[in-house]
């Protein structure tokens, strides 16, 4: 078996949007928390076989409210992809995703690293417990705008998720993992 790759992915987004819950939901019973105090991050890892190759994904997750902290460059350093999370029932969280994406692009590897935007807590809307705070139309407009800004070769996805029910959680992580894997495999040719 080929040695495979070890790939860093980051979860970003405002405090309490559900980053840790998504990571926990994705990793299920294998969930292990590791804390890096110097970076203010939790991380865990998982292995996936994609094509014929084994990929080891290190999934970093901002611990607490470190939005304005000096450690951010270290948090993003070497990351190959990001899941940018907002709470779909909270308008401010949506308005802040542009900043999170800017940070990721500024501090990560700067090589068309794919981004999956997750509108989380969709269960609250489905159960009638809260309103969707941003319309699908507005989300699509934002996606058009950012795709135009970043160019065709930069992959940006959007998916509605629920860490509570598990809806689309695996899809979100798999989408990112596959895109990163393809990016790496296409480069190694
Ligand atoms: P963070 O890591 O982004 O800061 P957390 O966010 O994963 O700690 O989640 C913050 C709160 O939102 C938690 O509430 C968590 O249970 C809740 N939450 C996360 N994802 C979802 C979701 O998809 N649906 C619903 N309904 N709630 C979610 P508590 O009260 O447990 O602290
Ligand atoms: Mg957290």
mmCIF file of C-alpha atoms and ligand atoms in Angstrom:
data_model
loop_
_atom_site.group_PDB
_atom_site.id
_atom_site.type_symbol
_atom_site.label_atom_id
_atom_site.label_comp_id
_atom_site.label_asym_id
_atom_site.label_seq_id
_atom_site.Cartn_x
_atom_site.Cartn_y
_atom_site.Cartn_z
ATOM 1 C CA UNK A 1 0.000 0.000 0.000
ATOM 2 C CA UNK A 2 1.131 3.497 -0.841
ATOM 3 C CA UNK A 3 2.176 5.662 2.117
ATOM 4 C CA UNK A 4 -0.735 8.011 1.483
ATOM 5 C CA UNK A 5 -1.184 11.592 2.535
ATOM 6 C CA UNK A 6 -1.800 13.450 5.758
ATOM 7 C CA UNK A 7 -4.032 16.440 5.180
ATOM 8 C CA UNK A 8 -5.061 19.243 7.462
ATOM 9 C CA UNK A 9 -8.628 20.534 7.210
ATOM 10 C CA UNK A 10 -10.020 23.375 9.290
ATOM 11 C CA UNK A 11 -13.452 24.164 10.642
ATOM 12 C CA UNK A 12 -14.173 27.860 10.945
ATOM 13 C CA UNK A 13 -17.133 30.079 11.731
ATOM 14 C CA UNK A 14 -18.511 32.115 14.614
ATOM 15 C CA UNK A 15 -18.711 30.854 18.154
ATOM 16 C CA UNK A 16 -21.564 28.322 18.755
ATOM 17 C CA UNK A 17 -22.494 27.748 15.102
ATOM 18 C CA UNK A 18 -21.877 24.023 15.623
ATOM 19 C CA UNK A 19 -18.276 23.368 14.531
ATOM 20 C CA UNK A 20 -17.466 20.948 17.335
ATOM 21 C CA UNK A 21 -20.869 19.273 17.026
ATOM 22 C CA UNK A 22 -20.332 18.678 13.288
ATOM 23 C CA UNK A 23 -16.895 17.203 13.886
ATOM 24 C CA UNK A 24 -18.278 14.960 16.607
ATOM 25 C CA UNK A 25 -21.220 13.881 14.448
ATOM 26 C CA UNK A 26 -18.895 13.045 11.549
ATOM 27 C CA UNK A 27 -16.425 11.063 13.629
ATOM 28 C CA UNK A 28 -19.095 9.292 15.690
ATOM 29 C CA UNK A 29 -17.834 6.812 18.208
ATOM 30 C CA UNK A 30 -14.268 7.355 17.059
ATOM 31 C CA UNK A 31 -14.415 10.948 18.214
ATOM 32 C CA UNK A 32 -11.342 11.888 20.210
ATOM 33 C CA UNK A 33 -10.613 15.363 21.372
ATOM 34 C CA UNK A 34 -7.085 16.644 21.425
ATOM 35 C CA UNK A 35 -6.379 20.161 22.536
ATOM 36 C CA UNK A 36 -3.511 22.308 21.289
ATOM 37 C CA UNK A 37 -3.320 25.116 23.844
ATOM 38 C CA UNK A 38 -0.743 27.132 21.908
ATOM 39 C CA UNK A 39 -3.053 27.370 18.903
ATOM 40 C CA UNK A 40 -6.384 27.442 20.727
ATOM 41 C CA UNK A 41 -7.585 24.494 18.688
ATOM 42 C CA UNK A 42 -9.063 21.067 19.189
ATOM 43 C CA UNK A 43 -8.259 18.452 16.609
ATOM 44 C CA UNK A 44 -8.977 14.862 15.750
ATOM 45 C CA UNK A 45 -8.176 12.631 12.821
ATOM 46 C CA UNK A 46 -9.747 10.062 10.577
ATOM 47 C CA UNK A 47 -8.615 7.904 7.686
ATOM 48 C CA UNK A 48 -10.431 7.511 4.387
ATOM 49 C CA UNK A 49 -9.533 5.462 1.354
ATOM 50 C CA UNK A 50 -10.142 7.511 -1.772
ATOM 51 C CA UNK A 51 -9.438 5.763 -5.038
ATOM 52 C CA UNK A 52 -6.466 3.534 -4.278
ATOM 53 C CA UNK A 53 -4.884 5.866 -1.780
ATOM 54 C CA UNK A 54 -5.136 6.199 1.965
ATOM 55 C CA UNK A 55 -5.741 9.709 3.251
ATOM 56 C CA UNK A 56 -5.339 10.718 6.851
ATOM 57 C CA UNK A 57 -7.356 13.830 7.621
ATOM 58 C CA UNK A 58 -6.490 16.000 10.584
ATOM 59 C CA UNK A 59 -9.579 18.024 11.398
ATOM 60 C CA UNK A 60 -8.892 21.217 13.318
ATOM 61 C CA UNK A 61 -11.606 23.023 15.184
ATOM 62 C CA UNK A 62 -11.293 26.472 16.766
ATOM 63 C CA UNK A 63 -11.731 26.165 20.510
ATOM 64 C CA UNK A 64 -13.804 28.992 21.943
ATOM 65 C CA UNK A 65 -13.901 32.497 20.578
ATOM 66 C CA UNK A 66 -10.499 32.948 18.981
ATOM 67 C CA UNK A 67 -11.683 35.102 16.091
ATOM 68 C CA UNK A 68 -9.419 38.009 16.956
ATOM 69 C CA UNK A 69 -6.569 36.089 18.396
ATOM 70 C CA UNK A 70 -2.934 36.283 17.335
ATOM 71 C CA UNK A 71 -2.782 32.520 16.942
ATOM 72 C CA UNK A 72 -4.981 32.498 13.845
ATOM 73 C CA UNK A 73 -2.130 32.286 11.307
ATOM 74 C CA UNK A 74 -0.928 29.189 13.125
ATOM 75 C CA UNK A 75 -4.394 27.714 13.113
ATOM 76 C CA UNK A 76 -4.624 27.964 9.321
ATOM 77 C CA UNK A 77 -1.015 27.156 8.493
ATOM 78 C CA UNK A 78 -0.751 24.324 5.973
ATOM 79 C CA UNK A 79 -4.506 23.735 5.747
ATOM 80 C CA UNK A 80 -5.710 22.249 2.462
ATOM 81 C CA UNK A 81 -9.438 22.855 2.834
ATOM 82 C CA UNK A 82 -12.055 24.459 5.049
ATOM 83 C CA UNK A 83 -15.582 23.926 6.205
ATOM 84 C CA UNK A 84 -16.979 27.377 6.890
ATOM 85 C CA UNK A 85 -19.955 27.005 9.222
ATOM 86 C CA UNK A 86 -22.806 29.381 9.973
ATOM 87 C CA UNK A 87 -26.025 28.884 11.925
ATOM 88 C CA UNK A 88 -28.743 29.183 9.294
ATOM 89 C CA UNK A 89 -31.092 30.747 11.865
ATOM 90 C CA UNK A 90 -28.626 33.535 12.672
ATOM 91 C CA UNK A 91 -28.092 36.367 10.206
ATOM 92 C CA UNK A 92 -24.928 37.722 11.809
ATOM 93 C CA UNK A 93 -23.209 34.329 11.501
ATOM 94 C CA UNK A 94 -23.956 34.393 7.760
ATOM 95 C CA UNK A 95 -22.669 37.940 7.365
ATOM 96 C CA UNK A 96 -19.413 36.952 9.040
ATOM 97 C CA UNK A 97 -18.572 34.054 6.711
ATOM 98 C CA UNK A 98 -16.908 36.404 4.259
ATOM 99 C CA UNK A 99 -14.358 37.304 6.962
ATOM 100 C CA UNK A 100 -13.767 33.664 7.778
ATOM 101 C CA UNK A 101 -13.180 32.864 4.114
ATOM 102 C CA UNK A 102 -10.807 35.831 3.768
ATOM 103 C CA UNK A 103 -8.798 34.614 6.745
ATOM 104 C CA UNK A 104 -8.626 31.091 5.400
ATOM 105 C CA UNK A 105 -7.422 32.339 2.017
ATOM 106 C CA UNK A 106 -4.932 34.707 3.595
ATOM 107 C CA UNK A 107 -3.317 32.274 6.014
ATOM 108 C CA UNK A 108 -3.717 28.818 4.428
ATOM 109 C CA UNK A 109 -1.842 27.326 1.485
ATOM 110 C CA UNK A 110 -3.175 29.765 -1.140
ATOM 111 C CA UNK A 111 -3.517 27.097 -3.813
ATOM 112 C CA UNK A 112 -7.195 26.983 -4.701
ATOM 113 C CA UNK A 113 -7.932 25.101 -1.511
ATOM 114 C CA UNK A 114 -11.594 24.003 -1.644
ATOM 115 C CA UNK A 115 -14.195 25.450 0.707
ATOM 116 C CA UNK A 116 -17.461 23.893 1.834
ATOM 117 C CA UNK A 117 -19.914 26.378 3.340
ATOM 118 C CA UNK A 118 -22.266 24.654 5.785
ATOM 119 C CA UNK A 119 -25.570 26.271 6.767
ATOM 120 C CA UNK A 120 -25.947 24.346 10.012
ATOM 121 C CA UNK A 121 -28.870 23.750 12.428
ATOM 122 C CA UNK A 122 -31.302 23.167 9.546
ATOM 123 C CA UNK A 123 -33.259 20.872 11.913
ATOM 124 C CA UNK A 124 -34.480 23.982 13.778
ATOM 125 C CA UNK A 125 -36.079 25.290 10.560
ATOM 126 C CA UNK A 126 -37.497 21.885 9.632
ATOM 127 C CA UNK A 127 -39.061 21.528 13.067
ATOM 128 C CA UNK A 128 -40.527 25.046 12.940
ATOM 129 C CA UNK A 129 -38.471 26.059 15.984
ATOM 130 C CA UNK A 130 -36.757 28.921 14.168
ATOM 131 C CA UNK A 131 -36.853 30.814 10.891
ATOM 132 C CA UNK A 132 -34.171 30.496 8.254
ATOM 133 C CA UNK A 133 -32.492 33.882 8.785
ATOM 134 C CA UNK A 134 -31.022 34.070 5.264
ATOM 135 C CA UNK A 135 -33.031 33.134 2.170
ATOM 136 C CA UNK A 136 -31.768 30.536 -0.310
ATOM 137 C CA UNK A 137 -31.773 33.303 -2.896
ATOM 138 C CA UNK A 138 -29.423 35.433 -0.813
ATOM 139 C CA UNK A 139 -27.153 32.479 -0.189
ATOM 140 C CA UNK A 140 -27.013 31.793 -3.929
ATOM 141 C CA UNK A 141 -26.231 35.431 -4.654
ATOM 142 C CA UNK A 142 -23.375 35.292 -2.186
ATOM 143 C CA UNK A 143 -22.074 32.074 -3.778
ATOM 144 C CA UNK A 144 -22.168 33.662 -7.258
ATOM 145 C CA UNK A 145 -20.285 36.640 -5.938
ATOM 146 C CA UNK A 146 -17.555 34.685 -4.209
ATOM 147 C CA UNK A 147 -17.128 32.277 -7.131
ATOM 148 C CA UNK A 148 -16.702 35.259 -9.428
ATOM 149 C CA UNK A 149 -14.161 36.771 -7.061
ATOM 150 C CA UNK A 150 -12.087 33.613 -6.633
ATOM 151 C CA UNK A 151 -12.301 32.263 -10.165
ATOM 152 C CA UNK A 152 -13.393 28.998 -11.748
ATOM 153 C CA UNK A 153 -10.559 26.819 -10.515
ATOM 154 C CA UNK A 154 -11.427 27.535 -6.890
ATOM 155 C CA UNK A 155 -14.145 25.129 -5.724
ATOM 156 C CA UNK A 156 -16.798 26.501 -3.373
ATOM 157 C CA UNK A 157 -19.725 24.347 -2.216
ATOM 158 C CA UNK A 158 -22.785 25.004 -0.119
ATOM 159 C CA UNK A 159 -24.698 22.440 1.915
ATOM 160 C CA UNK A 160 -27.371 22.621 4.633
ATOM 161 C CA UNK A 161 -26.469 20.447 7.602
ATOM 162 C CA UNK A 162 -27.647 19.393 11.023
ATOM 163 C CA UNK A 163 -25.167 18.152 13.572
ATOM 164 C CA UNK A 164 -28.187 17.219 15.674
ATOM 165 C CA UNK A 165 -29.844 14.816 13.196
ATOM 166 C CA UNK A 166 -26.681 14.079 11.214
ATOM 167 C CA UNK A 167 -28.249 15.325 7.986
ATOM 168 C CA UNK A 168 -25.608 15.985 5.291
ATOM 169 C CA UNK A 169 -22.755 15.884 7.802
ATOM 170 C CA UNK A 170 -20.955 13.010 6.103
ATOM 171 C CA UNK A 171 -21.703 14.627 2.721
ATOM 172 C CA UNK A 172 -20.078 17.900 3.784
ATOM 173 C CA UNK A 173 -16.879 16.251 5.018
ATOM 174 C CA UNK A 174 -16.739 13.784 2.122
ATOM 175 C CA UNK A 175 -17.190 16.568 -0.384
ATOM 176 C CA UNK A 176 -14.238 18.464 1.073
ATOM 177 C CA UNK A 177 -12.102 15.344 1.464
ATOM 178 C CA UNK A 178 -12.720 14.281 -2.137
ATOM 179 C CA UNK A 179 -11.954 17.710 -3.528
ATOM 180 C CA UNK A 180 -8.710 17.964 -1.598
ATOM 181 C CA UNK A 181 -7.760 14.434 -2.614
ATOM 182 C CA UNK A 182 -8.411 15.222 -6.278
ATOM 183 C CA UNK A 183 -6.406 18.413 -6.039
ATOM 184 C CA UNK A 184 -3.432 16.547 -4.585
ATOM 185 C CA UNK A 185 -3.663 13.616 -6.969
ATOM 186 C CA UNK A 186 -3.875 15.909 -9.994
ATOM 187 C CA UNK A 187 -0.721 17.691 -8.811
ATOM 188 C CA UNK A 188 1.250 14.533 -8.188
ATOM 189 C CA UNK A 189 0.774 13.366 -11.779
HETATM 190 P P1 LIG B 1 -18.982 25.711 18.147
HETATM 191 O O1 LIG B 1 -18.017 24.574 18.281
HETATM 192 O O2 LIG B 1 -19.065 26.242 16.746
HETATM 193 O O3 LIG B 1 -18.735 26.820 19.112
HETATM 194 P P2 LIG B 1 -20.889 23.839 19.257
HETATM 195 O O4 LIG B 1 -20.454 25.155 18.450
HETATM 196 O O5 LIG B 1 -20.663 22.627 18.436
HETATM 197 O O6 LIG B 1 -20.281 23.893 20.602
HETATM 198 O O7 LIG B 1 -22.471 24.056 19.360
HETATM 199 C C1 LIG B 1 -23.035 25.199 19.996
HETATM 200 C C2 LIG B 1 -24.464 24.875 20.420
HETATM 201 O O8 LIG B 1 -25.287 24.632 19.281
HETATM 202 C C3 LIG B 1 -24.589 23.619 21.291
HETATM 203 O O9 LIG B 1 -25.656 23.863 22.181
HETATM 204 C C4 LIG B 1 -24.957 22.538 20.294
HETATM 205 O O10 LIG B 1 -25.653 21.459 20.861
HETATM 206 C C5 LIG B 1 -25.853 23.330 19.345
HETATM 207 N N1 LIG B 1 -25.873 22.762 17.977
HETATM 208 C C6 LIG B 1 -24.804 22.517 17.186
HETATM 209 N N2 LIG B 1 -25.192 22.049 15.993
HETATM 210 C C7 LIG B 1 -26.543 21.997 16.011
HETATM 211 C C8 LIG B 1 -27.532 21.592 15.058
HETATM 212 O O11 LIG B 1 -27.264 21.188 13.920
HETATM 213 N N3 LIG B 1 -28.841 21.705 15.455
HETATM 214 C C9 LIG B 1 -29.191 22.159 16.692
HETATM 215 N N4 LIG B 1 -30.496 22.210 16.969
HETATM 216 N N5 LIG B 1 -28.293 22.537 17.603
HETATM 217 C C10 LIG B 1 -26.972 22.458 17.272
HETATM 218 P P3 LIG B 1 -25.609 23.420 23.729
HETATM 219 O O12 LIG B 1 -26.847 24.002 24.282
HETATM 220 O O13 LIG B 1 -25.597 21.934 23.692
HETATM 221 O O14 LIG B 1 -24.373 24.036 24.277
HETATM 222 MG MG1 LIG B 2 -16.311 24.364 19.482
#
